[in-house]
Coordinates of C-alpha atoms and ligand atoms in Angstrom, one line a residue:
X1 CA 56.0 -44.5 175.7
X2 CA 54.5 -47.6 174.1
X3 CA 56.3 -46.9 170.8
X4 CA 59.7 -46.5 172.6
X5 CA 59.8 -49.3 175.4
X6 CA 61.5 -52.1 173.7
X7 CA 64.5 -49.4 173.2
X8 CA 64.6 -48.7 177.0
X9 CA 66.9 -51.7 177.5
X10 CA 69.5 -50.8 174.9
X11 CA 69.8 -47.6 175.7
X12 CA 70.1 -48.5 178.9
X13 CA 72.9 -50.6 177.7
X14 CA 74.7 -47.8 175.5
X15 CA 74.7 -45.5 178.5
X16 CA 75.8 -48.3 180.9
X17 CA 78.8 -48.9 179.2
X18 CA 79.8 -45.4 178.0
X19 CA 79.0 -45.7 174.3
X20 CA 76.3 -43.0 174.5
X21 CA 77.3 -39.7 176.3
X22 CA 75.0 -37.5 174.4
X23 CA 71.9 -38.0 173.3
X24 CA 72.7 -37.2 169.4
X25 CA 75.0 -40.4 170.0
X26 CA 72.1 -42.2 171.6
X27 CA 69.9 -41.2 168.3
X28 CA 72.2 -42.1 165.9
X29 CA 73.3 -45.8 168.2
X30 CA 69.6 -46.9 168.1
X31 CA 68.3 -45.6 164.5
X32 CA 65.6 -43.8 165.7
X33 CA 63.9 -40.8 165.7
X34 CA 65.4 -37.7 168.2
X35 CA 62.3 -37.6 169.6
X36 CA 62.3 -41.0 170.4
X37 CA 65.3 -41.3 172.0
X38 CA 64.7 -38.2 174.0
X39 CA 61.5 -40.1 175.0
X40 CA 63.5 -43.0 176.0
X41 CA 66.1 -40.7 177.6
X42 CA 63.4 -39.6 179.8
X43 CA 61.7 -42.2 180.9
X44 CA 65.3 -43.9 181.5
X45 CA 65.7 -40.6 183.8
X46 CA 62.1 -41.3 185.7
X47 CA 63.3 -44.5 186.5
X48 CA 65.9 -43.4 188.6
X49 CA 68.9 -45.1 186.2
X50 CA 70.2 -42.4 184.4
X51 CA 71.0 -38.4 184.2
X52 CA 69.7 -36.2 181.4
X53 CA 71.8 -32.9 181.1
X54 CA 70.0 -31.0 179.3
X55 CA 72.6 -27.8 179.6
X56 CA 75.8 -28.9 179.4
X57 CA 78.6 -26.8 178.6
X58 CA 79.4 -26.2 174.9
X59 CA 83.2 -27.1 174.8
X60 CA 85.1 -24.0 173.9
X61 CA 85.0 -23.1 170.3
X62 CA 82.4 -25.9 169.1
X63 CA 79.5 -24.6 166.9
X64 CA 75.7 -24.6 167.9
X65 CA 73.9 -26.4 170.8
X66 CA 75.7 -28.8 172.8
X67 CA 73.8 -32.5 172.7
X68 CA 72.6 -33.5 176.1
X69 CA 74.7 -35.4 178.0
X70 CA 73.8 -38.8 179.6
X71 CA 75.3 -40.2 183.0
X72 CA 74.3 -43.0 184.8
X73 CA 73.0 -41.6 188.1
X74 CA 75.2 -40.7 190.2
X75 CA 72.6 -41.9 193.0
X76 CA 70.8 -44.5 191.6
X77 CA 70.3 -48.2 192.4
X78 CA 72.6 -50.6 192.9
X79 CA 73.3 -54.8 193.1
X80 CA 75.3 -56.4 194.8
X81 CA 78.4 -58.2 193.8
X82 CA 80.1 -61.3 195.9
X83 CA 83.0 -63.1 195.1
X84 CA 84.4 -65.8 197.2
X85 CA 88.6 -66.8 196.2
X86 CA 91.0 -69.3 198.2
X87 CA 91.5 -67.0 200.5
X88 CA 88.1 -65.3 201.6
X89 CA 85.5 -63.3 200.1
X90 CA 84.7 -59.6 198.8
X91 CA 81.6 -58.2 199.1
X92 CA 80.5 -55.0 197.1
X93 CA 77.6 -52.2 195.4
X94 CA 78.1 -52.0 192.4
X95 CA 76.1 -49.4 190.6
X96 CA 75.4 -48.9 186.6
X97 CA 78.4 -48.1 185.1
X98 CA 80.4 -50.7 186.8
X99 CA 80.9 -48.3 189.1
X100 CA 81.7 -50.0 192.7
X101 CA 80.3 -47.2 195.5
X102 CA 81.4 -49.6 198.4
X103 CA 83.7 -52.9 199.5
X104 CA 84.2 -55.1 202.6
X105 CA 86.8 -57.8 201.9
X106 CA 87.2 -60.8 204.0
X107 CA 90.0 -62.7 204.7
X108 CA 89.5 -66.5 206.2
X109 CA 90.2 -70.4 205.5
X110 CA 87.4 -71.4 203.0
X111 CA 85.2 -74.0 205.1
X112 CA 84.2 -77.2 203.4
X113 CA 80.4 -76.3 204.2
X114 CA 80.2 -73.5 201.1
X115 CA 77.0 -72.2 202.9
X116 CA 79.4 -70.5 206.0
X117 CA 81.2 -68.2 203.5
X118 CA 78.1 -67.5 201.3
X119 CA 76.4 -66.1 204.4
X120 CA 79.3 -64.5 205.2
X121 CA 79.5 -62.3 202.0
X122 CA 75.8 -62.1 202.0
X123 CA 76.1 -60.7 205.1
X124 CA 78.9 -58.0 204.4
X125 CA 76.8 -56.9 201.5
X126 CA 73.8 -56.5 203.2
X127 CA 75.2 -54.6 206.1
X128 CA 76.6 -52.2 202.8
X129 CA 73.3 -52.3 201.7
X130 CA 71.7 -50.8 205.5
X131 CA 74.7 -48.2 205.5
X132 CA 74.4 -46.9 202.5
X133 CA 70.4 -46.7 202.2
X134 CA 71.0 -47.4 198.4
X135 CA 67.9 -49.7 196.4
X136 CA 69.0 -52.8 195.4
X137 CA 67.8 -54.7 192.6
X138 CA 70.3 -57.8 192.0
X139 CA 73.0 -60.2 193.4
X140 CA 75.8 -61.7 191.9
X141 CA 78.1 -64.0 192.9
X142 CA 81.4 -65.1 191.6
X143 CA 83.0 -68.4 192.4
X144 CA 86.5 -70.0 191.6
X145 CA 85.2 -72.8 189.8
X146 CA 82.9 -73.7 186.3
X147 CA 79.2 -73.3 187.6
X148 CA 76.8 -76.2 185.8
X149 CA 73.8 -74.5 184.1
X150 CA 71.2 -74.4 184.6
X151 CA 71.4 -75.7 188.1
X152 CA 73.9 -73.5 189.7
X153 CA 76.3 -76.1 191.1
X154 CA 80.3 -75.4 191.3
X155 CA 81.3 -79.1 189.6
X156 CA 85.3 -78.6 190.5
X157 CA 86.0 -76.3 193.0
X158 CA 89.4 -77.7 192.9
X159 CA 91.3 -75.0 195.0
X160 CA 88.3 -74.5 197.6
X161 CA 87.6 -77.7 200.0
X162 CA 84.1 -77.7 198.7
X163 CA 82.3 -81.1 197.9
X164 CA 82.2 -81.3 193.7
X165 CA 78.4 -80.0 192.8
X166 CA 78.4 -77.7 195.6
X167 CA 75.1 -76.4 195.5
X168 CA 76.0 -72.5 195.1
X169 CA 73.3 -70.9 193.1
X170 CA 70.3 -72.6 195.9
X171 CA 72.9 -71.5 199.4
X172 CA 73.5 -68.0 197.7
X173 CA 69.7 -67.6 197.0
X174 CA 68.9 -68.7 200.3
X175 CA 71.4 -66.2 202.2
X176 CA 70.2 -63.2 200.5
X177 CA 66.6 -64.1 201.8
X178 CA 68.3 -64.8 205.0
X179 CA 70.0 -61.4 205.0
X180 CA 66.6 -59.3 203.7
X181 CA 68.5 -58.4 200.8
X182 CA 65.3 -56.9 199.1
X183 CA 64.3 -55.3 196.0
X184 CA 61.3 -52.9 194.9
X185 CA 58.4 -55.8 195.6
X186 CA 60.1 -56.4 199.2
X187 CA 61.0 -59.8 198.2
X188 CA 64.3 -61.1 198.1
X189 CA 66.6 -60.1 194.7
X190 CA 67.3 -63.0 192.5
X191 CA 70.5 -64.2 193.0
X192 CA 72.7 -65.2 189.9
X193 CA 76.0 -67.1 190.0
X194 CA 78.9 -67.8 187.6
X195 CA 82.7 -69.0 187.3
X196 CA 85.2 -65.8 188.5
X197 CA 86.9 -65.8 184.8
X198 CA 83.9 -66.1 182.6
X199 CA 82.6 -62.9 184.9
X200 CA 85.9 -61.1 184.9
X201 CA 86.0 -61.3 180.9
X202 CA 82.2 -59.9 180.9
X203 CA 83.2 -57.1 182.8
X204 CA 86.5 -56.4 180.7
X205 CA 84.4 -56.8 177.9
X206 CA 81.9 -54.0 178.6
X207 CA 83.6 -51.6 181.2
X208 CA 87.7 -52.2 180.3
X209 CA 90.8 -53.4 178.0
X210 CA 87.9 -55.4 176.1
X211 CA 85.5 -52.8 174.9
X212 CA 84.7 -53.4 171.0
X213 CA 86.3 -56.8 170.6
X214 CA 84.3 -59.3 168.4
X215 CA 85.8 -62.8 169.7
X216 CA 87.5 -62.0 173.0
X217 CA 89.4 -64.2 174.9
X218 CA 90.3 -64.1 178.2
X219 CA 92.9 -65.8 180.6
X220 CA 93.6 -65.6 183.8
X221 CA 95.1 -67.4 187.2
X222 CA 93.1 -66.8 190.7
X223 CA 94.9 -66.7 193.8
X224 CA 95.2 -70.7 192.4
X225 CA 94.8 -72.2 189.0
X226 CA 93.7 -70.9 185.9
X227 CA 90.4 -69.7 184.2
X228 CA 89.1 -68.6 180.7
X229 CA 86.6 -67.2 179.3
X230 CA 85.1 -66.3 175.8
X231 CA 83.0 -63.2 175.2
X232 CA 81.0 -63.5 171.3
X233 CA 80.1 -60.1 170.3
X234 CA 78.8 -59.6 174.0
X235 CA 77.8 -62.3 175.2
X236 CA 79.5 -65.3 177.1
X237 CA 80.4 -68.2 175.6
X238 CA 79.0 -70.7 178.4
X239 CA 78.7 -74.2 175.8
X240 CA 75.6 -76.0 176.1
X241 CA 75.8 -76.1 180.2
X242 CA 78.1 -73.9 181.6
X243 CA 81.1 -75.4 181.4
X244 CA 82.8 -74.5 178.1
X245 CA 86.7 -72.7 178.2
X246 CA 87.6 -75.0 180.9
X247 CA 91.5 -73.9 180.0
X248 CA 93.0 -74.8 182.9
X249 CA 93.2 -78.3 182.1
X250 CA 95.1 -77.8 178.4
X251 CA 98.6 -79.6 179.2
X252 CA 101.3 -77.1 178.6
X253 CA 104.3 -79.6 180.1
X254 CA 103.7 -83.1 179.6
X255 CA 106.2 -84.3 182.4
X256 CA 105.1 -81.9 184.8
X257 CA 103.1 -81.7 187.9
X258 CA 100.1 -83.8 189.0
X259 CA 97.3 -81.7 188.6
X260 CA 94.0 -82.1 190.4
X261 CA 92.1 -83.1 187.6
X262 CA 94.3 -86.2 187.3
X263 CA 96.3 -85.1 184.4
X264 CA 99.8 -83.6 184.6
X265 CA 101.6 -80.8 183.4
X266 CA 97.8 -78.5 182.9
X267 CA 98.1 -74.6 182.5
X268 CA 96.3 -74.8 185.9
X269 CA 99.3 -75.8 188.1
X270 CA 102.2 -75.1 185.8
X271 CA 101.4 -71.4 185.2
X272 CA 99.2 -69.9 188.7
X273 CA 101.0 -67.8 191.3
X274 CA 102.0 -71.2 193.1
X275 CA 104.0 -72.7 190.0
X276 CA 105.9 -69.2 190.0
X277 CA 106.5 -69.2 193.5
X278 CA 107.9 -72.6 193.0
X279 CA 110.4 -72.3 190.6
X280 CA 111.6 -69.2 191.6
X281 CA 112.4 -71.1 194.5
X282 CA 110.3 -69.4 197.5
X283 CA 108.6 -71.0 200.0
X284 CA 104.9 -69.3 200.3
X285 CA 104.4 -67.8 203.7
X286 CA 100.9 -67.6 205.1
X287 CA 100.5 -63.9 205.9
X288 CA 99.0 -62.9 202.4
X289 CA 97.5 -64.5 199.4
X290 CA 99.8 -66.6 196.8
X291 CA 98.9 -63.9 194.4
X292 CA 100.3 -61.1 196.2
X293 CA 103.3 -62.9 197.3
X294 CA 103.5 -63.4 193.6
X295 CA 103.0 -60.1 192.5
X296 CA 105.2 -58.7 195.3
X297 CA 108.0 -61.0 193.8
X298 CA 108.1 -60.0 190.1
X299 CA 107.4 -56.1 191.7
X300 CA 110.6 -56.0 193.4
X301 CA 112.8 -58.5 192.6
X302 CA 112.5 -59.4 189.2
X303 CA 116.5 -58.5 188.5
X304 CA 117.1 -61.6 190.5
X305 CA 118.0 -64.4 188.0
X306 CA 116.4 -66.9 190.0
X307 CA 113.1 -64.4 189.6
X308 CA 114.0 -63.9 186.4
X309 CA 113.8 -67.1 184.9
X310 CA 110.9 -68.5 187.3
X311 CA 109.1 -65.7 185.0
X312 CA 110.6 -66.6 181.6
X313 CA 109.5 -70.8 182.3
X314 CA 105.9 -69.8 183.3
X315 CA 105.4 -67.1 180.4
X316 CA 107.3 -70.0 177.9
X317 CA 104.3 -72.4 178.8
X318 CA 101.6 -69.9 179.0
X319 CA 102.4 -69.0 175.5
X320 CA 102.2 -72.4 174.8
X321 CA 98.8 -72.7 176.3
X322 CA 97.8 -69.7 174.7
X323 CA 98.8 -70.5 170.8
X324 CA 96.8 -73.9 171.0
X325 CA 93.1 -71.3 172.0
X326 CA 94.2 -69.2 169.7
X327 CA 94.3 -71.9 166.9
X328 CA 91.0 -73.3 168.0
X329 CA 89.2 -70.2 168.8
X330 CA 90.9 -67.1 166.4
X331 CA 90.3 -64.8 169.2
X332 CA 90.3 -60.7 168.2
X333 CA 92.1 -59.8 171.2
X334 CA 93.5 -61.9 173.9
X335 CA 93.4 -60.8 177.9
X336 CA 95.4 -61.8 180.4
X337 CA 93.9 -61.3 184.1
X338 CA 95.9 -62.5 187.6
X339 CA 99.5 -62.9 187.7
X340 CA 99.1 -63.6 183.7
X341 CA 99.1 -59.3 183.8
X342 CA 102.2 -59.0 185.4
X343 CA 104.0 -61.5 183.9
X344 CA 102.6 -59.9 180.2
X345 CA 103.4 -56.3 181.0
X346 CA 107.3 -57.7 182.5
X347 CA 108.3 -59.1 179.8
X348 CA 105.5 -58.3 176.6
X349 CA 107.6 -59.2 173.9
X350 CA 108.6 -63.0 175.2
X351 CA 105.1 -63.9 175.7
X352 CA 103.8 -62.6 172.1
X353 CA 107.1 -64.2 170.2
X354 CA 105.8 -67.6 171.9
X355 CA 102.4 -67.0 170.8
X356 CA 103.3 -65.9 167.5
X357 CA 105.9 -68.6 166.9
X358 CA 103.6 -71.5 167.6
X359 CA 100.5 -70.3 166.8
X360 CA 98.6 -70.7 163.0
X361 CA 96.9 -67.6 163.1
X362 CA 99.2 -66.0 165.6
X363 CA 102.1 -66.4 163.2
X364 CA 101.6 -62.9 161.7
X365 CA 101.5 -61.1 165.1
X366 CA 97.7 -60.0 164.6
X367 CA 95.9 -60.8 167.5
X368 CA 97.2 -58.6 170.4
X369 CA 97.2 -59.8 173.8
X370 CA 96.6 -56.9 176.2
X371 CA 96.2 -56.8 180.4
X372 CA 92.8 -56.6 182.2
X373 CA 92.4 -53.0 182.9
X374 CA 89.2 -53.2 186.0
X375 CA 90.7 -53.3 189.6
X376 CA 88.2 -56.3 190.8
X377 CA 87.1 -57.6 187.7
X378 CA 85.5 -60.4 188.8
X379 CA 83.2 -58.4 191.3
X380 CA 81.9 -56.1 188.5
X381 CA 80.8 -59.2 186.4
X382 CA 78.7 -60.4 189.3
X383 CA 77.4 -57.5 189.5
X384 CA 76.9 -57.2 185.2
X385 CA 75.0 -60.5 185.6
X386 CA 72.6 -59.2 188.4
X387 CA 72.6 -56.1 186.7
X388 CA 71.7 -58.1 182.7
X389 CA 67.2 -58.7 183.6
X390 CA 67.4 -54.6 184.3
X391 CA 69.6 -54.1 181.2
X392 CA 66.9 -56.2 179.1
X393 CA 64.0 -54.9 180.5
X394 CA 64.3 -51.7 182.8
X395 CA 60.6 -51.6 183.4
X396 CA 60.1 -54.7 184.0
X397 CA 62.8 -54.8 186.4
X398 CA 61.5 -52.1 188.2
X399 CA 58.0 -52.7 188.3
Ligands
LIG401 ZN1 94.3 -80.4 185.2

């Protein structure tokens, strides 16, 4: 197995995210031998990570023997995924795939001490863990604000009442050992955190609307503000420590509102589920999260003028905010996450005219700008980035 081991990770990979079903696929993705890859097939098997059918059913009329088919395991290990948002927490398993085999959401008031919540989620995951009886062998954590690398502090948790340079990474490391979330030695899994957005796009980018893009960018509002994200033929775009696509803070309305950071008028406040409710002219209730409220809104009322336009004014200077990346970054697709989905797929046209119109490269209508696909995208990109030291070196990980 010597000869094959370095190809155990990016197999791993191709069956992961779906681009190797059959092992003549697997063969042909890697360049190597069919023995080799039915090697590495195998030993991916042994390791409890994937499923080797080696009698699959010919489909009906296809000549000669059907490849073997390859599944992640429908059994296998799992990490877990955390992601704390204005409004409370979600804790989940997330197995290989991106397939989530079990949530516990949480609602409650974010505290300013970020270690009460982070043993809060901990702990709903680990009580998942204990019901479940899967093996774990990650954590990830997913945090509404840009995570400095590589010390794992949240530098502007602007809609959370955390102190800046939260220390995250060291309180979510410490609650997993806390909650004996173990892995294969019986010591605590590493914990790794990251920025909601720049997770969400990783996760698009392997598992949903962003599969195959070269330069994808990403954009999308929380329950407050406004994140992005660039994925470079697969991996994050971070900058040189952590903090790079801080989008939020491009100014889309120059007379507009104060925005945390001390500016006026950024995407952040003049384009998140707030700013809609706003000029639409609805006062937020407290029962459910400003994104709902906002999605609800557009859902069922969008033939109200008042709704209407509150719609037309935040897609007018998200376009805005979106032809300036787009100049900067020449993106291959654009995706819009949040309430940017819902205002994309209500009114699809208006939103590409205004990236079009004052855009450079947008001009000729050639980058399309599509909606998040994954239901909790954020969650599965914690769990990616627990899941990336198995992905690079399943033995390893497992040992
Ligand atoms: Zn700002």
């Amino acid at each position: 197995m010597e000869r094959g081991r370095g190809a155990l990770g990016p197999a791993l990979e191709l069956v992961h995210t779906g681009r190797a079903p059959t092992r003549a696929v697997l063969t042909a993705e890697l360049g190597v031998t069919r023995a080799t890859a039915g090697a590495v097939a195998a030993e991916l098997e042994a390791l409890g990570l994937i499923r080797v059918d080696a009698r699959p059913t010919a489909p009906a009329g296809s000549q000669g023997r059907p490849s073997h088919r390859l599944s992640v395991a429908p059994d296998g290990p799992v990490v877990l995924a955390a992601q704390i948002h204005a409004d409370g927490y979600r804790a989940a398993l997330v197995g290989l795939g991106g397939r989530v085999v079990a949530t516990a959401p949480g609602c409650m008031t974010v505290p300013a001490d970020p270690s009460h919540i982070i043993d809060a989620v901990v702990g709903a995951g680990a009580g998942l863990l204990r019901s479940s009886g899967r093996r774990c062998l990650g954590a990830g954590l997913a945090v509404p604000s840009a995570i400095a690398e590589p010390d794992g502090t949240a530098l502007n948790p602007l809609h959370l009442s955390w102190p800046a340079g939260a220390p995250v990474h060291e309180l979510f490391t410490e609650a997993l050992a806390k909650c004996g979330v173990t892995g294969p030695t019986g010591a605590p899994v590493p914990g790794v955190t990251g920025n909601d957005v720049n997770l969400a796009a990783l996760a698009e980018h392997r598992h949903g609307a962003g599969r195959g893009a070269r330069h994808l960018l990403c954009v999308a509002t929380g329950h407050r503000g406004v994140g992005g994200a660039l994925v470079l033929d697969g991996r994050l775009h971070s900058g040189s420590s952590g903090l790079a696509l801080e989008v939020g803070h491009l100014t889309v309305n120059p007379a507009g509102v104060p925005c945390h950071c001390g500016s006026r008028g950024c995407l952040d406040v003049e384009t998140d589920p707030l700013a809609f409710l706003t000029a639409a002219g609805r006062t937020p209730g407290p029962e459910v999260s400003l994104l709902q409220q906002s999605r609800d809104l557009l859902r069922t009322e969008y033939a109200d003028p008042s709704v209407r336009a509150a719609a037309e004014l935040i897609v007018d200077r998200l376009g805005l905010g979106l032809a300036g990346l787009v100049n900067i970054l020449n993106p291959d697709r654009i995706l819009l996450g949040g309430l940017h989905r819902e205002l994309l797929e209500a009114d699809p046209e208006r939103l590409r005219a205004v990236v079009a119109d004052r855009s450079l490269w947008g001009r000729s209508g050639s980058v399309p700008i599509l909606a998040c696909t994954l239901d909790f995208n954020s969650l599965i990109g914690a769990a990616e980035a627990a899941w990336q030291p198995v992905l690079d070196d399943p033995l390893a990980a497992l040992a």
